[in-house]
PDB file of C-alpha atoms in Angstrom:
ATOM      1  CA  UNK A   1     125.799  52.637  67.559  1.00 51.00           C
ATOM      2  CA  UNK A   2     124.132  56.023  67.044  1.00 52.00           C
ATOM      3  CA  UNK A   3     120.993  54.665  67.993  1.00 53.00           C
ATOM      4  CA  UNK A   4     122.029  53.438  71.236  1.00 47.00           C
ATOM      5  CA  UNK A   5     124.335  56.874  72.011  1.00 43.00           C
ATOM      6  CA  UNK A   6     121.121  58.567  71.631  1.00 42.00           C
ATOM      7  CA  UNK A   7     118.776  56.300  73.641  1.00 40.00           C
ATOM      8  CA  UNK A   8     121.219  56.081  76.510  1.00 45.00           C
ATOM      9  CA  UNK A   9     121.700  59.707  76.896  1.00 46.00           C
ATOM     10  CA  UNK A  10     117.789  60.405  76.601  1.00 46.00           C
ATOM     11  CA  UNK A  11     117.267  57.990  79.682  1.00 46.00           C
ATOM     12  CA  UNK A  12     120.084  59.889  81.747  1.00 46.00           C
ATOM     13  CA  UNK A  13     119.137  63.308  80.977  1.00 55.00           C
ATOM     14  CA  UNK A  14     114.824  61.817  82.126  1.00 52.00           C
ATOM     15  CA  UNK A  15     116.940  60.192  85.019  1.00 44.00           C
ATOM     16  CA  UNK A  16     118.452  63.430  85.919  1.00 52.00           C
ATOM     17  CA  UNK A  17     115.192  65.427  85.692  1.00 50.00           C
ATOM     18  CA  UNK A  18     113.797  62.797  87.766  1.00 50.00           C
ATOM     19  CA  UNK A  19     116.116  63.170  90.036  1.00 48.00           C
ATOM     20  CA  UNK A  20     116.009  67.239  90.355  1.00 51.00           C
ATOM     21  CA  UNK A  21     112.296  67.021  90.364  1.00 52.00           C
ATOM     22  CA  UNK A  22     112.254  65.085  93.391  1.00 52.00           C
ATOM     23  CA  UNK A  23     114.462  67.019  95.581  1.00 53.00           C
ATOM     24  CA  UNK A  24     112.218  70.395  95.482  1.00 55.00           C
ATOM     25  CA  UNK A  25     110.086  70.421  98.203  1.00 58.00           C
ATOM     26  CA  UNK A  26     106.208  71.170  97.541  1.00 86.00           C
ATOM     27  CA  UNK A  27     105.659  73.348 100.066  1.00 91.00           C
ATOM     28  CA  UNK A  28     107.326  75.562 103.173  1.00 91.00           C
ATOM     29  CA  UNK A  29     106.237  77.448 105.876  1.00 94.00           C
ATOM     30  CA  UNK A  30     108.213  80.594 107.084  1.00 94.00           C
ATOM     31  CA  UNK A  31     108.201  82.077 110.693  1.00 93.00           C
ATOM     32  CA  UNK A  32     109.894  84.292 112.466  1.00 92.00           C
ATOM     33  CA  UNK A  33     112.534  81.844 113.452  1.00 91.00           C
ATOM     34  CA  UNK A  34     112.520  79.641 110.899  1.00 91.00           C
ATOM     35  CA  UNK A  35     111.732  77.801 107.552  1.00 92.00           C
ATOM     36  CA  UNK A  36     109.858  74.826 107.580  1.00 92.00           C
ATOM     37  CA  UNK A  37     109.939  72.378 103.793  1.00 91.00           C
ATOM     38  CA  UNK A  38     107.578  69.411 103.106  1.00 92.00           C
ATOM     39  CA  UNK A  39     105.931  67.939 100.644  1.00 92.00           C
ATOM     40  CA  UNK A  40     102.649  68.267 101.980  1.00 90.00           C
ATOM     41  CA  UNK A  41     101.113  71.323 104.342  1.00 92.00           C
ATOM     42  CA  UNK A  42      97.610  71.140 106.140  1.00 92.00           C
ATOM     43  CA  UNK A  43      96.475  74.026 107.964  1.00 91.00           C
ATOM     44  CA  UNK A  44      93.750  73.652 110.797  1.00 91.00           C
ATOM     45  CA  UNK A  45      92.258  76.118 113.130  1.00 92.00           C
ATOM     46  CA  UNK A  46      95.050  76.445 115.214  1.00 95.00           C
ATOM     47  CA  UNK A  47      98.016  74.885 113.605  1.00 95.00           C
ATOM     48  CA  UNK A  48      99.927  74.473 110.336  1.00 94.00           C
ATOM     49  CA  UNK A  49     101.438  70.921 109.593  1.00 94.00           C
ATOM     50  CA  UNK A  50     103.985  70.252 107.569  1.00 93.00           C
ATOM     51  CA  UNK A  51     104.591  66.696 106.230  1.00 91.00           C
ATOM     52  CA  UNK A  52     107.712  65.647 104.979  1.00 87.00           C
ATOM     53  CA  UNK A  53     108.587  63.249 102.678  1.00 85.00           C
ATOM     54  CA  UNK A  54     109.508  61.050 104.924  1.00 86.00           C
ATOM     55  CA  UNK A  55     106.574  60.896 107.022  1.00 87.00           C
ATOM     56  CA  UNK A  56     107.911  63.118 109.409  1.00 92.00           C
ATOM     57  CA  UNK A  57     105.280  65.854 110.962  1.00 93.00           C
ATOM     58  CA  UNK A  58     106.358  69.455 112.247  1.00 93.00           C
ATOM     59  CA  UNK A  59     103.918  71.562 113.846  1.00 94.00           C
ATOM     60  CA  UNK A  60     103.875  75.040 113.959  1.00 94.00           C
ATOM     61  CA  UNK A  61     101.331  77.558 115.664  1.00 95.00           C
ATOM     62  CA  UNK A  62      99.041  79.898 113.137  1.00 93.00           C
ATOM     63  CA  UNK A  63     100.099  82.981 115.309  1.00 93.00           C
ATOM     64  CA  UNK A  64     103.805  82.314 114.192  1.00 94.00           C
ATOM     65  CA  UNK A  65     103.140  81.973 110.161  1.00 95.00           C
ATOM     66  CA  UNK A  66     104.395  84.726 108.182  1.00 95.00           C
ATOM     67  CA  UNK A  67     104.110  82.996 105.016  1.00 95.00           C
ATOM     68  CA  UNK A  68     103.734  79.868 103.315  1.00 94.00           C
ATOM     69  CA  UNK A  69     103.451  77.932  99.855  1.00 93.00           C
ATOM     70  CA  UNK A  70     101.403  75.504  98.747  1.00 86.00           C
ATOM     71  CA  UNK A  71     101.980  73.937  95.588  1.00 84.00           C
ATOM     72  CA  UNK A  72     102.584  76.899  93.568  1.00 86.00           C
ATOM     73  CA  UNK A  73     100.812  79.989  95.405  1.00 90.00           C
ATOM     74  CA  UNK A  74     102.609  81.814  97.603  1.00 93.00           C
ATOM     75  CA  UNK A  75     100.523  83.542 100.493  1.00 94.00           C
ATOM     76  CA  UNK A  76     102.260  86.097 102.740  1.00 93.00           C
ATOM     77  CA  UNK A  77     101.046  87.546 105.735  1.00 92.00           C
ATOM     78  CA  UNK A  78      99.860  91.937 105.456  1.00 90.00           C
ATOM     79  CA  UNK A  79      98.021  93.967 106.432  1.00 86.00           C
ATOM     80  CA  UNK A  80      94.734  94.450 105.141  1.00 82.00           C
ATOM     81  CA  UNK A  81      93.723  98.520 105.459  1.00 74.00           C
ATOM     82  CA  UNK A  82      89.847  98.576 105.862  1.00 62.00           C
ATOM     83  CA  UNK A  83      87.962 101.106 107.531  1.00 54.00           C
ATOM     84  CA  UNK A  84      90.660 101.631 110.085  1.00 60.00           C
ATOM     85  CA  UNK A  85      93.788 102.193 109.154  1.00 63.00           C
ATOM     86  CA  UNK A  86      95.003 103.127 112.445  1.00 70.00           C
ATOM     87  CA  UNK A  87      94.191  99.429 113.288  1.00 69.00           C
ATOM     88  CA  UNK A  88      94.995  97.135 110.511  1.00 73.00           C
ATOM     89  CA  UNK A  89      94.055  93.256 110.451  1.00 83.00           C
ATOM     90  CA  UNK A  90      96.720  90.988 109.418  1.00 87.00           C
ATOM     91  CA  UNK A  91      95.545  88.502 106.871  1.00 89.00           C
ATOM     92  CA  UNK A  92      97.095  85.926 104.554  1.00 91.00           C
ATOM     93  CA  UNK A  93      96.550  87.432 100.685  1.00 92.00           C
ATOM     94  CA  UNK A  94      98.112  85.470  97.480  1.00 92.00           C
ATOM     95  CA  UNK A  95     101.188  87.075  95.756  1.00 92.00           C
ATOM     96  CA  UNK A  96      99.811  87.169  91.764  1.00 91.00           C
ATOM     97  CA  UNK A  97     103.330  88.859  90.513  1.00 89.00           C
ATOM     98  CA  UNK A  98     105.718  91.407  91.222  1.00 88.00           C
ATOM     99  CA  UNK A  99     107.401  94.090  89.373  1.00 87.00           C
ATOM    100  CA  UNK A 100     109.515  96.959  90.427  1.00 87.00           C
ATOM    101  CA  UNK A 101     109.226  95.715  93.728  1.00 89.00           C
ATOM    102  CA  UNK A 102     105.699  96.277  93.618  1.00 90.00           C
ATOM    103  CA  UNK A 103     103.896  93.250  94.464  1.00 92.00           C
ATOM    104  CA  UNK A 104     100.173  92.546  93.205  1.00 91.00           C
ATOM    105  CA  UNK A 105      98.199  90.036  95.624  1.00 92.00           C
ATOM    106  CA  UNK A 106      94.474  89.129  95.863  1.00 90.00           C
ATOM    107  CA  UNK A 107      92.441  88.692  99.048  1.00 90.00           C
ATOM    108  CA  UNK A 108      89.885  86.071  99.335  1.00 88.00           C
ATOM    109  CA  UNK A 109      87.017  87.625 101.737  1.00 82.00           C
ATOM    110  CA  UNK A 110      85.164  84.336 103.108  1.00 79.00           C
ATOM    111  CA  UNK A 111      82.457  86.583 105.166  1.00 72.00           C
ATOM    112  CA  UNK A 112      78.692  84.993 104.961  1.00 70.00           C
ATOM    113  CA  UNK A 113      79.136  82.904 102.672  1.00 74.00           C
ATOM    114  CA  UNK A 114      79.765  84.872  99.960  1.00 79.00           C
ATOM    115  CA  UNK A 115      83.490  84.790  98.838  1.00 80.00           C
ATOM    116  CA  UNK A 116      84.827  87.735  97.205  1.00 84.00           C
ATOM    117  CA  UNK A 117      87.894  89.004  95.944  1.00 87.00           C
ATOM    118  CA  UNK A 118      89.899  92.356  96.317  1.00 88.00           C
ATOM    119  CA  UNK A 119      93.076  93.038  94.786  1.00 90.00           C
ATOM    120  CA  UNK A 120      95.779  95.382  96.195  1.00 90.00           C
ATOM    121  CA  UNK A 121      99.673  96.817  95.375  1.00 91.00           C
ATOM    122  CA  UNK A 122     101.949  96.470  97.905  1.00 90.00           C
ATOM    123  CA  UNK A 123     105.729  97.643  98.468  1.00 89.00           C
ATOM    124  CA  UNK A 124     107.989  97.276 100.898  1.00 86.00           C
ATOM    125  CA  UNK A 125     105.274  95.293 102.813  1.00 82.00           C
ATOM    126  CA  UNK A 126     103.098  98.531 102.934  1.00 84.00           C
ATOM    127  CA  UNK A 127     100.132  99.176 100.931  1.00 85.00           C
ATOM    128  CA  UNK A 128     100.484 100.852  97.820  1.00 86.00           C
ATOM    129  CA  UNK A 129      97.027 101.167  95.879  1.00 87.00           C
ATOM    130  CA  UNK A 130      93.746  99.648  96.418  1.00 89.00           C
ATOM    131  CA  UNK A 131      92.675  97.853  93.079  1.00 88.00           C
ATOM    132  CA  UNK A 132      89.327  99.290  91.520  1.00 87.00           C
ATOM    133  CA  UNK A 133      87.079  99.630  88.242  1.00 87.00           C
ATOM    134  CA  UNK A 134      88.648 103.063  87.323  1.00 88.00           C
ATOM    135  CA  UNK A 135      92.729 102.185  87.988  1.00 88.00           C
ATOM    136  CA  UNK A 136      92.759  98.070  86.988  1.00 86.00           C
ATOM    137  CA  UNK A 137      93.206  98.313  83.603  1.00 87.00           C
ATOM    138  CA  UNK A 138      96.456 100.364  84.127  1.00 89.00           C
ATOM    139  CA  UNK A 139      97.300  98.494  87.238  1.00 88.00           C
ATOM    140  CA  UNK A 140      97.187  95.161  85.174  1.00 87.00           C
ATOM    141  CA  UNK A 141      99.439  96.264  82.465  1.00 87.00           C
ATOM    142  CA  UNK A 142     101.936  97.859  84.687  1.00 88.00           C
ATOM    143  CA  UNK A 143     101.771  93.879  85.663  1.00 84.00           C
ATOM    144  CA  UNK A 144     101.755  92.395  82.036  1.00 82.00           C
ATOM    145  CA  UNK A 145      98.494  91.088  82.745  1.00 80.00           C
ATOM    146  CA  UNK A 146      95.152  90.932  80.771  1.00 74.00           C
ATOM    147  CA  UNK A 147      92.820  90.191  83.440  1.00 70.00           C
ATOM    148  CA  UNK A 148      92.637  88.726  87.228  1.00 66.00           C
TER     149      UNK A 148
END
C-alpha cells in the first residue's frame, strides 16, 4: 500500500513538472509595442521570426527589436560608446548578471573576421564603466564572479 502511495505520487509530481515545463516559452522578442513568445526565434538580415509552438510564425522588423531571448541569454539593445560618444551605435550586447541595478553585459565584435569580446557596466540603460585589465578583477567580484 505504501509502495503504491509512493509510486503514484512520484508520477504526478514528474506529471506536474512536465506539465509546467511545457508551458514556458523558449524564447520572446520585445518591441516597443509589444512582446512576442515562441518556442523557437530565427533572426535574418532584416527580420526576427518567432515560431510558436503551434507552428504559428510572427514576424517582426530588426529596426523594432529592443530585446530578445534565446534559450537562456538575454540580449538587450544599448548603446555601445566608441570613439564618439556624441554619436553612439546601438547594438545588441548579452546581459551576464546584475546587481545593484548594475548590469554586466558582453559585446561580441564580429569585425574581419576576428571576433572579440568587450565587457561593459551599465545602469539605468546608460553606461557605467568600460571593463579593462586594471578594474576586472574588482568589477567581477562586485559581480560574484571568478572570470568571464
Amino acid at each position: 500500500m505504501k509502495k503504491s502511495l509512493v509510486v503514484t505520487a512520484l508520477f504526478l509530481i514528474g506529471l506536474y513538472a512536465n506539465v509546467m515545463a511545457g508551458s514556458e516559452p523558449a524564447c520572446y522578442v520585445k518591441t516597443a509595442e509589444d512582446v512576442y513568445f515562441g518556442q523557437k526565434l530565427k533572426i535574418g538580415l532584416l527580420k526576427t521570426k518567432i515560431i510558436s509552438e503551434d507552428g504559428k510564425i510572427v514576424k517582426v522588423p530588426n529596426k523594432e527589436v529592443l530585446s530578445y531571448t534565446n534559450g537562456s541569454r538575454l540580449f538587450e539593445l544599448l548603446p555601445l560608446v566608441d570613439n564618439d560618444p556624441e554619436t553612439p551605435e546601438l547594438v545588441f550586447m548579452e546581459c551576464i548578471t546584475s546587481r545593484s541595478g548594475h548590469k554586466l553585459y558582453c559585446y561580441e565584435n564580429n569585425t574581419n573576421r576576428n571576433a572579440t569580446k568587450e565587457y561593459f557596466v551599465y545602469r539605468d540603460g546608460k553606461l557605467h564603466v568600460r571593463i579593462n585589465q586594471t578594474n576586472a578583477a574588482s568589477i567581477l567580484r562586485f559581480f560574484g564572479k571568478n572570470s568571464f
